[in-house]
């Protein structure tokens, strides 16, 4: 019953996380675009220092930007905060359901570091909390007066975090934790800095007082930071579908380079919104992705495993089926026998020869190329057994021998 509940909670929180995340990132992109496209009005109107006309869905829209606050606040004032809060809440809920609930399977990998599941969970929580406090201290330091140096320093620190996490957690969990740290920073920016600044503006307008402009400046800076964080976080959200990234030996380097390409892409569009056309940025991001694709095939990204056999000895399907039955089929079966697993993960089963052939690419990607399955090698698959699977596939994956 536990497995059934976990699967439904996973689905529920993942769905809500996607919905609220899309809403949050959408508003972030829109307001960033809006701020850069507001233009001075052609006719003078009191308090208005910018406006924008748009057409969408069969209607014209006019957006006005006030220099300060309107003389009379409207009865309904829209705030954009719950998207951020619920994205973080659902994300942390997913972290608990997927990685904390089964920490010995998905959070810990003893081949990387032997650590008790409870200590791994505490380390995870410490990373989320500590990441925010370190970032917040950076934002309050003199470093913020030099934005380029601030960005380089922050990127270098996150690179160190990515490397460190891959030395502690299971590969997929390490990737997710980098995203969780960034997501926590983004949500905390909204809760601790951006919304308080907006409350200060509203309160000052209601009481006819001058607002604290420094709060507004800080909120704008944090909003810009969040905008640059979005594309790396979006990649991490989908990274679990691409085992060749988190399953590589130097997986932290792949994550760093992909994040850099995302940041550059976001930077291009931010400058473009300001009518600054730096045409070299997008091709540079594309080249980074291209060279990453080429270099990731080199030996520095491959698992350091011995080639057990290069002979022409035929590997029989009977051998292969037994390996899959005892190393993979305890979970991936119509009726799993592994304790705590009641439903085959992602519905993948290996009960028959046809099941194995149908999932051949999945077996090769996760059990042979990346060696991320079985998770934490819970069933004790050996290098020799992985090599037999590899040879059998290279020999044509014949099920009749």
Coordinates of N, CA, C and O in Angstrom, one line a residue, residues 151 155 158 182 227-232 256-270 281 285:
X151 N 28.1 38.1 -10.1 CA 27.6 37.0 -10.9 C 28.7 35.9 -11.0 O 28.4 34.7 -10.9
X155 N 28.3 32.1 -9.5 CA 28.4 31.0 -10.4 C 29.4 30.0 -9.9 O 29.3 28.8 -10.0
X158 N 28.2 28.1 -6.9 CA 27.2 27.1 -7.3 C 27.9 25.9 -8.0 O 27.5 24.7 -7.9
X182 N 18.6 26.3 -5.5 CA 18.2 27.5 -6.3 C 16.8 27.9 -6.1 O 16.4 29.1 -5.9
X227 N 15.2 35.9 -12.2 CA 15.0 35.7 -13.7 C 16.1 34.9 -14.3 O 15.9 34.1 -15.2
X228 N 17.3 35.1 -13.8 CA 18.5 34.4 -14.4 C 18.5 32.9 -13.9 O 19.1 32.1 -14.5
X229 N 17.9 32.7 -12.7 CA 17.9 31.3 -12.2 C 17.0 30.4 -12.9 O 17.1 29.2 -12.9
X230 N 16.0 30.9 -13.6 CA 14.9 30.1 -14.1 C 15.3 29.0 -15.1 O 14.9 27.9 -14.9
X231 N 16.1 29.3 -16.1 CA 16.4 28.3 -17.1 C 17.3 27.1 -16.5 O 17.0 26.0 -16.8
X232 N 18.3 27.4 -15.7 CA 19.0 26.3 -15.0 C 18.0 25.4 -14.2 O 18.1 24.2 -14.3
X256 N 26.9 22.2 -14.9 CA 27.4 23.5 -14.8 C 27.4 24.1 -16.2 O 27.0 25.3 -16.4
X257 N 27.8 23.4 -17.2 CA 27.9 23.9 -18.6 C 26.5 24.1 -19.2 O 26.2 25.2 -19.8
X258 N 25.6 23.2 -18.9 CA 24.2 23.4 -19.3 C 23.6 24.6 -18.7 O 22.8 25.4 -19.3
X259 N 23.9 24.8 -17.4 CA 23.3 26.0 -16.7 C 23.9 27.3 -17.3 O 23.2 28.3 -17.4
X260 N 25.2 27.3 -17.6 CA 25.8 28.4 -18.3 C 25.1 28.8 -19.6 O 24.9 30.0 -19.9
X261 N 24.8 27.8 -20.4 CA 24.1 28.0 -21.7 C 22.7 28.6 -21.4 O 22.3 29.5 -22.1
X262 N 22.1 28.1 -20.4 CA 20.8 28.7 -20.0 C 20.8 30.1 -19.6 O 20.0 31.0 -19.9
X263 N 21.8 30.4 -18.7 CA 22.0 31.8 -18.2 C 22.3 32.8 -19.4 O 21.8 33.9 -19.4
X264 N 23.2 32.3 -20.3 CA 23.5 33.2 -21.4 C 22.2 33.4 -22.3 O 22.0 34.5 -22.8
X265 N 21.4 32.4 -22.5 CA 20.2 32.5 -23.3 C 19.3 33.5 -22.6 O 18.7 34.4 -23.3
X266 N 19.1 33.4 -21.3 CA 18.3 34.4 -20.6 C 18.8 35.8 -20.7 O 18.1 36.8 -20.8
X267 N 20.2 35.9 -20.6 CA 20.8 37.2 -20.7 C 20.6 37.9 -22.1 O 20.3 39.1 -22.1
X268 N 20.6 37.1 -23.1 CA 20.3 37.6 -24.5 C 18.9 38.2 -24.5 O 18.8 39.4 -25.0
X269 N 17.9 37.5 -24.0 CA 16.6 38.0 -24.1 C 16.4 39.2 -23.2 O 15.6 40.1 -23.5
X270 N 17.0 39.2 -22.0 CA 16.9 40.4 -21.2 C 17.5 41.6 -21.8 O 16.9 42.7 -21.7
X281 N 25.5 36.4 -28.4 CA 25.3 35.6 -27.2 C 24.6 34.3 -27.5 O 25.0 33.2 -27.0
X285 N 25.9 30.4 -26.8 CA 25.2 29.4 -26.0 C 25.0 28.1 -26.8 O 25.2 27.0 -26.3

